[in-house]
Amino acid sequence: MSIKTIEHVILENLLYNDEYSRRVVPFLNDEYFHDRKEKILYNTISNFILKYNNLPTKEAVIINIDKNKSISDDEYKGVIELMDSLEKKDNLPDFDWLISETEEFCKDKAVYNAIMESIQIIDGKSNTQTANAIPGILSDALAVSFDTHIGHDYIEDADERFNFYHKVEKRVPFDLEFFNTITNGGTPQKTLNIIMAGTGVGKSLFMCHHAANCLTQNLNVLYITCEMAEERIAERIDANLMDITMDNLKDLPKQMYDSKMNTTTAGITGKLIIKEYPTATANSNHFRILLDELNIKKKFKPDIIFIDYLNICASARLKNGGNINTYQYVKSIAEELRGMAVEYNVPVWSATQTNRTGFSSSDVGLEDTSESFGLPATADFMVALIATEELDEQNQVLVKQLKNRYNDTVANRKFILGINRAKMKLSDVRRDEQQGLVQSNQTQATTLGSGFNGESFEEKFQTDKLADKEKFTSWNI
């Protein structure tokens, strides 16, 4: 009894398994069959399916092969023998296993073919392709996948849509009430979120503050820095969590530092990993390798990723300089980071600088984004931190919404936060300190330390949901 190869299993199920054939024919390619007899038989079967939308009989296959004048007598005999070896079975293989193995077969063959074609190009044996085509050839091969989703059917998928409306989306909340308000409870997974500010205003401070907050929520946090040393980032988070200035942190005796560290981390089950890369050298592929290493070596999977900051990362697709302008380059980086967020199912936070006009402006807009307007086009959420002399005197910073896919940017367009640069902390401020903001359109305001009229954020939104439920159930439907 001969052992059947995966090619034989595929051909056998193409001939006798209707559900399997309809699923895989759009993704199979005759180039994946390297044996001439297998390729002829595959083309005969697939051409029949595509033409008649049905499986062929053995007789139909034989007749079509007989009509093929491009094959020799020996090939004809070999194809007939191959087809005779394919059996119709009462017990079909597990469908999911069969699809998975077929997809793996297609991926392996596509990569193998791409490598062989690249070697031909390098050896100068290709008359049509140059070495510049190799990255594209390999990328196309690596992208081979069985994507069976062909769209949302508005009528037939109504139940699925209803479930989506009532699905509780996982979010990473803030310890700042206005940020929770404008994001509907925090940043969702698979998103790219951007803080924009001038030099020294507080981009890294915001990310360190939020990273510390996420850690206290027992989340796993990955902080990638392309600007400061790992120890400098950790120092800022120490100051935030220990509620001590960075100057005093340096003067702490070891015993007191250990005591504060133990108190601060007591009960925290999450982890914070800080990784430094040289400026302008690391791209999303480096970050993916890091994520895989952390998973293997530390069993660490982040719930949120901070990248400090986007403009000083590198692009995995484009080489800086030459014919690539900053718009294309920075937009490419943003797209790659957002793709990584989707791939690893986490929110990604990063930052960008304002341009020279925005640095001196008290009302920053999207047009003040430095280097590339492609960044705000790609980001899901983007806010600006604005500092003025008056705000600095009050230890405050102005926040302005620039783009928001989670909520209406018109509501709560501007609000003020307290800022303690020595302790690397942000805080809510009283309602009366929010007054006087031009075009702020605030619909919710916080009071210091009491959230929404004394309620916690969760209590506030739970109350709203219950009220909505009572309203809906009172309808006559």
Coordinates of C-alpha atoms in Angstrom, one line a residue:
M1 CA 0.0 0.0 0.0
S2 CA 1.6 3.3 -1.1
I3 CA 1.6 6.3 1.3
K4 CA -0.3 9.2 -0.1
T5 CA 1.2 12.6 -0.2
I6 CA -0.6 15.8 0.6
E7 CA -0.9 16.5 -3.1
H8 CA -2.8 13.2 -3.5
V9 CA -5.1 14.0 -0.6
I10 CA -5.8 17.4 -2.1
L11 CA -6.6 16.0 -5.6
E12 CA -8.7 13.2 -4.1
N13 CA -10.9 15.7 -2.1
L14 CA -11.1 18.0 -5.1
L15 CA -12.6 15.2 -7.0
Y16 CA -15.0 13.8 -4.4
N17 CA -15.5 16.4 -1.6
D18 CA -17.9 19.2 -2.8
E19 CA -17.6 21.4 0.4
Y20 CA -13.8 21.2 0.3
S21 CA -13.5 22.0 -3.4
R22 CA -15.7 25.1 -3.1
R23 CA -13.6 26.3 -0.2
V24 CA -10.1 25.8 -1.6
V25 CA -10.3 26.2 -5.4
P26 CA -10.0 30.0 -5.2
F27 CA -6.7 29.7 -3.3
L28 CA -5.0 26.8 -5.1
N29 CA -2.6 27.3 -7.9
D30 CA -1.2 24.8 -10.4
E31 CA 2.3 26.1 -9.6
Y32 CA 2.0 24.4 -6.2
F33 CA 2.0 21.0 -8.0
H34 CA 5.6 20.3 -9.0
D35 CA 4.9 16.9 -10.5
R36 CA 3.7 17.2 -14.1
K37 CA 1.0 14.5 -13.8
E38 CA -0.4 16.1 -10.6
K39 CA -0.4 19.5 -12.3
I40 CA -2.3 18.2 -15.4
L41 CA -4.9 16.4 -13.2
Y42 CA -5.3 19.5 -11.0
N43 CA -5.9 21.8 -13.9
T44 CA -8.4 19.4 -15.5
I45 CA -10.5 19.2 -12.2
S46 CA -10.3 22.9 -11.3
N47 CA -11.2 24.1 -14.8
F48 CA -14.3 21.8 -14.8
I49 CA -15.3 23.2 -11.4
L50 CA -14.9 26.8 -12.4
K51 CA -16.7 26.3 -15.7
Y52 CA -19.7 24.2 -14.5
N53 CA -19.8 25.0 -10.8
N54 CA -19.9 21.3 -10.0
L55 CA -17.6 18.4 -9.3
P56 CA -16.5 16.3 -12.4
T57 CA -17.0 12.6 -12.8
K58 CA -14.1 10.4 -13.5
E59 CA -15.4 10.0 -17.1
A60 CA -15.5 13.7 -17.6
V61 CA -12.0 14.1 -16.4
I62 CA -10.7 11.3 -18.7
I63 CA -12.5 12.9 -21.7
N64 CA -11.0 16.3 -21.0
I65 CA -7.5 14.9 -20.5
D66 CA -8.0 13.0 -23.8
K67 CA -8.7 16.3 -25.5
N68 CA -5.5 17.9 -24.2
K69 CA -3.1 17.7 -27.1
S70 CA -0.2 19.2 -25.1
I71 CA 0.5 16.0 -23.1
S72 CA 2.4 13.0 -24.3
D73 CA 1.2 9.4 -24.3
D74 CA 3.4 8.6 -21.2
E75 CA 2.0 11.6 -19.4
Y76 CA -1.6 10.5 -20.3
K77 CA -1.0 7.0 -18.9
G78 CA 0.5 8.5 -15.8
V79 CA -2.4 10.9 -15.2
I80 CA -5.0 8.1 -15.7
E81 CA -3.1 5.8 -13.2
L82 CA -2.9 8.7 -10.7
M83 CA -6.6 9.3 -11.0
D84 CA -7.4 5.6 -10.6
S85 CA -5.5 5.7 -7.3
L86 CA -7.8 8.4 -5.9
E87 CA -10.6 6.8 -4.0
K88 CA -14.1 8.0 -3.0
K89 CA -14.3 7.4 0.8
D90 CA -17.4 7.1 2.9
N91 CA -15.6 8.6 5.9
L92 CA -14.1 11.9 4.9
P93 CA -11.2 13.4 6.7
D94 CA -11.8 16.0 9.4
F95 CA -12.8 19.1 7.5
D96 CA -10.9 21.7 9.7
W97 CA -7.7 19.5 9.6
L98 CA -8.0 19.2 5.8
I99 CA -8.4 23.0 5.3
S100 CA -5.5 23.7 7.7
E101 CA -3.2 21.2 5.9
T102 CA -4.1 22.5 2.5
E103 CA -3.4 26.1 3.6
E104 CA -0.1 25.1 5.0
F105 CA 0.7 23.3 1.7
C106 CA -0.1 26.4 -0.3
K107 CA 2.1 28.6 2.0
D108 CA 5.1 26.2 1.8
K109 CA 4.9 25.9 -2.0
A110 CA 4.4 29.6 -2.5
V111 CA 7.5 30.4 -0.4
Y112 CA 9.5 27.6 -2.1
N113 CA 8.5 28.9 -5.6
A114 CA 9.4 32.5 -4.6
I115 CA 12.8 31.5 -3.4
M116 CA 13.6 29.5 -6.5
E117 CA 12.4 32.4 -8.7
S118 CA 14.6 34.8 -6.7
I119 CA 17.6 32.6 -7.2
Q120 CA 16.9 32.6 -11.0
I121 CA 16.8 36.4 -10.9
I122 CA 20.0 36.7 -8.9
D123 CA 21.7 34.3 -11.3
G124 CA 20.6 36.5 -14.2
K125 CA 18.5 33.8 -15.8
S126 CA 15.3 35.9 -15.8
N127 CA 14.5 37.9 -18.9
T128 CA 11.7 39.9 -17.4
Q129 CA 12.5 40.5 -13.7
T130 CA 15.3 42.4 -12.0
A131 CA 16.6 42.1 -8.4
N132 CA 14.3 45.0 -7.4
A133 CA 11.4 42.6 -7.8
I134 CA 12.6 40.1 -5.2
P135 CA 11.1 41.8 -2.1
G136 CA 7.7 42.0 -3.8
I137 CA 7.9 38.3 -4.9
L138 CA 8.8 37.2 -1.3
S139 CA 6.1 39.4 0.2
D140 CA 3.4 38.0 -2.1
A141 CA 4.5 34.5 -1.2
L142 CA 4.4 35.2 2.6
A143 CA 0.9 36.8 2.2
V144 CA -0.7 33.6 1.0
S145 CA -3.7 32.8 3.2
F146 CA -7.2 31.3 3.1
D147 CA -9.3 34.3 3.8
T148 CA -12.9 33.0 3.4
H149 CA -14.7 36.2 4.5
I150 CA -16.4 37.7 1.5
G151 CA -18.3 40.5 3.2
H152 CA -21.1 41.2 5.6
D153 CA -24.6 40.3 4.3
Y154 CA -26.8 43.1 5.6
I155 CA -30.0 40.9 5.8
E156 CA -28.7 37.5 6.6
D157 CA -26.1 38.7 9.1
A158 CA -28.5 40.8 11.2
D159 CA -28.2 38.6 14.2
E160 CA -24.4 38.8 14.1
R161 CA -24.7 42.5 13.8
F162 CA -27.0 42.7 16.8
N163 CA -24.5 40.7 18.9
F164 CA -21.8 43.1 17.8
Y165 CA -23.8 46.1 19.0
H166 CA -24.1 44.5 22.5
K167 CA -20.6 43.1 22.7
V168 CA -18.6 44.6 25.6
E169 CA -15.4 45.7 23.9
K170 CA -12.2 45.2 25.9
R171 CA -10.7 48.6 26.7
V172 CA -7.7 49.9 28.7
P173 CA -9.1 52.7 31.0
F174 CA -7.3 55.7 32.3
D175 CA -7.1 57.2 35.8
L176 CA -8.1 60.5 34.2
E177 CA -11.8 61.0 34.0
F178 CA -11.9 63.3 30.9
F179 CA -9.8 60.8 29.0
N180 CA -12.2 58.0 30.0
T181 CA -15.1 60.2 28.9
I182 CA -13.8 61.1 25.4
T183 CA -12.8 57.5 24.7
N184 CA -16.0 55.9 26.0
G185 CA -14.1 54.1 28.8
G186 CA -10.6 53.7 27.5
T187 CA -8.6 52.8 24.4
P188 CA -9.8 49.6 22.5
Q189 CA -7.6 46.9 21.2
K190 CA -6.1 47.0 17.7
T191 CA -5.7 50.8 17.7
L192 CA -3.0 53.4 17.2
N193 CA -3.2 56.3 19.7
I194 CA -1.0 59.4 19.4
I195 CA 0.0 62.2 21.8
M196 CA 1.2 65.3 20.0
A197 CA 3.1 68.1 21.8
G198 CA 6.1 70.3 21.4
T199 CA 9.5 69.5 22.9
G200 CA 9.4 69.3 26.7
V201 CA 5.7 69.7 27.0
G202 CA 5.0 66.2 28.2
K203 CA 4.7 63.5 25.6
S204 CA 6.9 61.0 27.5
L205 CA 5.4 62.2 30.8
F206 CA 2.0 61.2 29.6
M207 CA 3.1 57.8 28.3
C208 CA 5.0 57.1 31.5
H209 CA 2.0 58.2 33.6
H210 CA -0.4 56.0 31.6
A211 CA 2.1 53.0 31.7
A212 CA 2.3 53.3 35.5
N213 CA -1.5 53.4 35.6
C214 CA -1.8 50.3 33.4
L215 CA 0.6 48.5 35.6
T216 CA -1.5 49.2 38.7
Q217 CA -4.5 47.7 36.9
N218 CA -2.5 44.5 36.8
L219 CA -1.9 44.7 33.0
N220 CA 1.2 43.6 31.2
V221 CA 2.9 46.7 29.8
L222 CA 5.6 46.9 27.1
Y223 CA 7.4 50.2 26.9
I224 CA 9.7 50.6 23.9
T225 CA 12.0 53.6 24.0
C226 CA 13.9 54.9 21.0
E227 CA 14.9 58.2 22.8
M228 CA 15.9 57.6 26.4
A229 CA 17.7 54.9 28.2
E230 CA 15.7 52.1 29.8
E231 CA 16.7 53.2 33.3
R232 CA 15.5 56.8 32.6
I233 CA 12.0 55.5 31.7
A234 CA 12.0 53.3 34.8
E235 CA 13.1 56.3 36.9
R236 CA 10.1 58.3 35.7
I237 CA 7.7 55.4 36.5
D238 CA 9.3 55.0 39.9
A239 CA 8.7 58.7 40.6
N240 CA 5.1 58.4 39.5
L241 CA 4.2 55.2 41.5
M242 CA 6.2 56.1 44.6
D243 CA 4.8 59.7 44.6
I244 CA 8.2 61.2 45.0
T245 CA 10.2 63.7 43.0
M246 CA 13.0 62.4 40.7
D247 CA 15.5 64.6 42.7
N248 CA 14.4 63.0 46.0
L249 CA 14.4 59.6 44.3
K250 CA 18.1 59.8 43.7
D251 CA 18.8 60.7 47.4
L252 CA 16.8 57.7 48.8
P253 CA 18.8 55.2 50.9
K254 CA 18.7 51.7 49.6
Q255 CA 16.7 50.4 52.5
M256 CA 14.0 53.1 52.1
Y257 CA 14.0 52.6 48.3
D258 CA 13.4 48.8 48.8
S259 CA 10.7 49.5 51.3
K260 CA 8.9 51.9 48.9
M261 CA 9.3 49.5 46.0
N262 CA 7.8 46.7 48.0
T263 CA 4.9 48.9 49.1
T264 CA 4.3 50.2 45.6
T265 CA 4.3 46.8 43.9
A266 CA 2.4 44.9 46.6
G267 CA -0.6 43.2 45.0
I268 CA 0.5 44.0 41.4
T269 CA 0.3 40.9 39.2
G270 CA 1.1 42.6 35.9
K271 CA 4.6 43.2 34.5
L272 CA 6.3 46.2 32.9
I273 CA 9.1 45.5 30.4
I274 CA 11.1 48.4 29.1
K275 CA 13.2 47.9 26.0
E276 CA 15.6 50.5 24.4
Y277 CA 16.5 50.7 20.7
P278 CA 18.9 53.1 19.1
T279 CA 17.2 56.1 17.5
A280 CA 16.0 55.6 13.9
T281 CA 17.1 52.0 13.7
A282 CA 14.2 49.9 15.0
N283 CA 11.1 49.1 13.0
S284 CA 7.9 47.1 13.5
N285 CA 9.7 43.9 12.5
H286 CA 12.2 44.4 15.4
F287 CA 9.2 44.9 17.7
R288 CA 7.6 41.7 16.5
I289 CA 10.8 39.7 17.2
L290 CA 10.9 41.3 20.7
L291 CA 7.3 40.3 21.3
D292 CA 8.0 36.7 20.2
E293 CA 11.1 36.5 22.4
L294 CA 9.2 37.9 25.4
N295 CA 6.5 35.3 24.9
I296 CA 9.0 32.4 24.6
K297 CA 11.5 33.4 27.3
K298 CA 9.2 35.2 29.9
K299 CA 5.7 34.0 28.8
F300 CA 5.0 37.7 28.6
K301 CA 2.2 39.0 26.4
P302 CA 1.5 42.7 26.6
D303 CA -2.0 44.1 27.1
I304 CA -0.8 47.5 25.9
I305 CA 2.4 48.8 24.1
F306 CA 4.0 52.2 24.3
I307 CA 6.5 53.3 21.7
D308 CA 8.5 56.5 22.5
Y309 CA 8.2 57.7 19.9
L310 CA 6.9 57.2 16.4
N311 CA 8.9 59.7 14.4
I312 CA 12.3 58.3 15.5
C313 CA 11.4 54.7 14.6
A314 CA 12.3 53.2 11.2
S315 CA 10.1 51.9 8.5
A316 CA 10.1 48.2 7.8
R317 CA 9.0 48.8 4.1
L318 CA 10.7 52.0 3.1
K319 CA 14.3 53.0 3.2
N320 CA 14.8 56.6 4.4
G321 CA 16.3 59.0 2.0
G322 CA 16.5 58.9 -1.8
N323 CA 13.1 59.4 -3.4
I324 CA 11.1 58.8 -0.2
N325 CA 9.7 62.0 1.3
T326 CA 8.8 62.4 5.0
Y327 CA 5.1 62.2 4.3
Q328 CA 5.4 58.7 2.9
Y329 CA 8.0 57.6 5.4
V330 CA 6.2 58.6 8.6
K331 CA 2.8 57.4 7.2
S332 CA 4.5 54.1 6.5
I333 CA 5.7 53.8 10.1
A334 CA 2.3 54.7 11.4
E335 CA 0.6 52.0 9.2
E336 CA 3.1 49.4 10.3
L337 CA 2.6 50.1 14.0
R338 CA -1.2 50.1 13.6
G339 CA -0.8 46.7 11.7
M340 CA 1.2 45.4 14.7
A341 CA -1.6 46.6 17.0
V342 CA -4.1 44.6 15.0
E343 CA -1.8 41.5 14.8
Y344 CA -1.2 41.4 18.5
N345 CA -4.6 42.6 19.5
V346 CA -3.5 45.4 21.7
P347 CA -3.7 49.2 21.9
V348 CA -0.5 51.0 20.8
W349 CA 0.4 54.4 22.2
S350 CA 3.0 56.6 20.6
A351 CA 3.8 60.3 20.2
T352 CA 4.8 62.9 17.7
Q353 CA 6.2 66.4 17.7
T354 CA 4.4 69.6 16.6
N355 CA 6.0 71.6 13.8
R356 CA 7.5 75.0 14.4
T357 CA 4.2 76.8 14.1
G358 CA 2.5 74.4 16.5
F359 CA 5.3 74.7 19.1
S360 CA 4.5 78.4 19.7
S361 CA 0.7 78.0 19.2
S362 CA -1.8 78.0 22.1
D363 CA -4.4 76.2 19.9
V364 CA -2.7 73.3 18.1
G365 CA -4.5 71.6 15.2
L366 CA -3.9 68.6 13.0
E367 CA -2.1 70.9 10.5
D368 CA 0.6 71.4 13.1
T369 CA 1.7 67.7 13.0
S370 CA 5.4 67.6 12.2
E371 CA 6.8 65.8 9.1
S372 CA 3.7 64.0 7.9
F373 CA 0.0 64.6 7.7
G374 CA -0.2 60.9 6.9
L375 CA 0.2 60.2 10.7
P376 CA -3.2 61.7 11.8
A377 CA -4.8 60.1 8.7
T378 CA -3.7 56.6 10.1
A379 CA -4.2 57.1 13.8
D380 CA -7.4 56.1 15.6
F381 CA -7.1 58.7 18.4
M382 CA -5.0 61.8 18.6
V383 CA -4.8 64.5 21.2
A384 CA -2.4 67.5 21.6
L385 CA -0.8 68.6 24.9
I386 CA -0.5 72.4 25.0
A387 CA 1.6 74.4 27.4
T388 CA 1.5 78.2 28.0
E389 CA 3.2 80.4 30.6
E390 CA -0.1 80.8 32.4
L391 CA -0.7 77.1 32.5
D392 CA 2.8 76.4 33.6
E393 CA 2.4 78.8 36.5
Q394 CA -0.7 76.8 37.6
N395 CA 1.0 73.4 37.1
Q396 CA -1.5 72.6 34.4
V397 CA -1.6 71.5 30.8
L398 CA -4.3 71.9 28.1
V399 CA -5.5 68.9 26.2
K400 CA -7.2 69.2 22.8
Q401 CA -8.8 66.5 20.9
L402 CA -7.6 66.3 17.3
K403 CA -9.0 63.0 16.0
N404 CA -11.3 60.5 17.8
R405 CA -12.8 57.3 16.3
Y406 CA -14.2 56.3 19.7
N407 CA -16.4 59.3 20.3
D408 CA -17.5 62.8 19.1
T409 CA -14.6 65.2 18.9
V410 CA -17.0 68.2 19.3
A411 CA -17.9 67.2 22.9
N412 CA -15.2 67.9 25.4
R413 CA -12.9 69.2 22.7
K414 CA -10.6 70.8 25.3
F415 CA -10.0 70.2 28.9
I416 CA -7.3 70.9 31.5
L417 CA -5.2 68.4 33.5
G418 CA -3.0 69.0 36.5
I419 CA 0.7 68.2 35.8
N420 CA 3.5 67.5 38.3
R421 CA 6.6 67.3 36.2
A422 CA 8.8 66.5 39.2
K423 CA 6.8 63.4 40.0
M424 CA 5.9 62.6 36.4
K425 CA 2.2 62.7 37.2
L426 CA -1.1 63.9 35.6
S427 CA -4.3 64.5 37.6
D428 CA -7.8 65.7 37.2
V429 CA -8.6 69.3 38.2
R430 CA -11.7 70.9 39.7
R431 CA -14.7 71.9 37.5
D432 CA -14.3 75.6 38.1
E433 CA -10.7 75.5 36.7
Q434 CA -12.1 74.2 33.4
Q435 CA -14.3 77.3 32.9
G436 CA -13.3 79.9 30.3
L437 CA -12.0 77.4 27.7
V438 CA -12.9 78.6 24.2
Q439 CA -14.9 76.1 22.1
S440 CA -14.4 73.4 24.7
N441 CA -18.1 72.2 24.7
Q442 CA -17.6 70.2 27.8
T443 CA -20.4 67.8 28.6
Q444 CA -18.9 66.2 31.6
A445 CA -16.5 67.7 34.1
T446 CA -14.7 66.2 37.0
T447 CA -14.2 67.3 40.5
L448 CA -10.9 66.6 42.1
G449 CA -10.7 63.1 43.6
S450 CA -14.5 62.4 43.3
G451 CA -14.9 61.4 39.6
F452 CA -18.4 62.0 38.3
N453 CA -20.3 63.6 41.2
G454 CA -18.8 61.2 43.6
E455 CA -19.2 58.1 41.4
S456 CA -16.4 56.1 40.1
F457 CA -16.1 55.8 36.3
E458 CA -17.5 52.3 36.3
E459 CA -20.4 53.3 38.5
K460 CA -21.2 56.2 36.2
F461 CA -21.4 54.2 33.1
Q462 CA -23.2 51.3 34.8
T463 CA -25.8 53.8 35.9
D464 CA -26.2 55.1 32.4
K465 CA -26.6 51.6 31.0
L466 CA -29.3 50.7 33.5
A467 CA -31.2 53.9 32.7
D468 CA -31.0 53.2 29.0
K469 CA -32.2 49.6 29.6
E470 CA -35.2 50.9 31.5
K471 CA -36.0 53.3 28.7
F472 CA -35.8 50.7 26.0
T473 CA -37.9 48.1 27.9
S474 CA -40.6 50.8 28.4
W475 CA -41.1 51.1 24.6
N476 CA -44.2 49.5 23.1
I477 CA -42.6 47.0 20.7

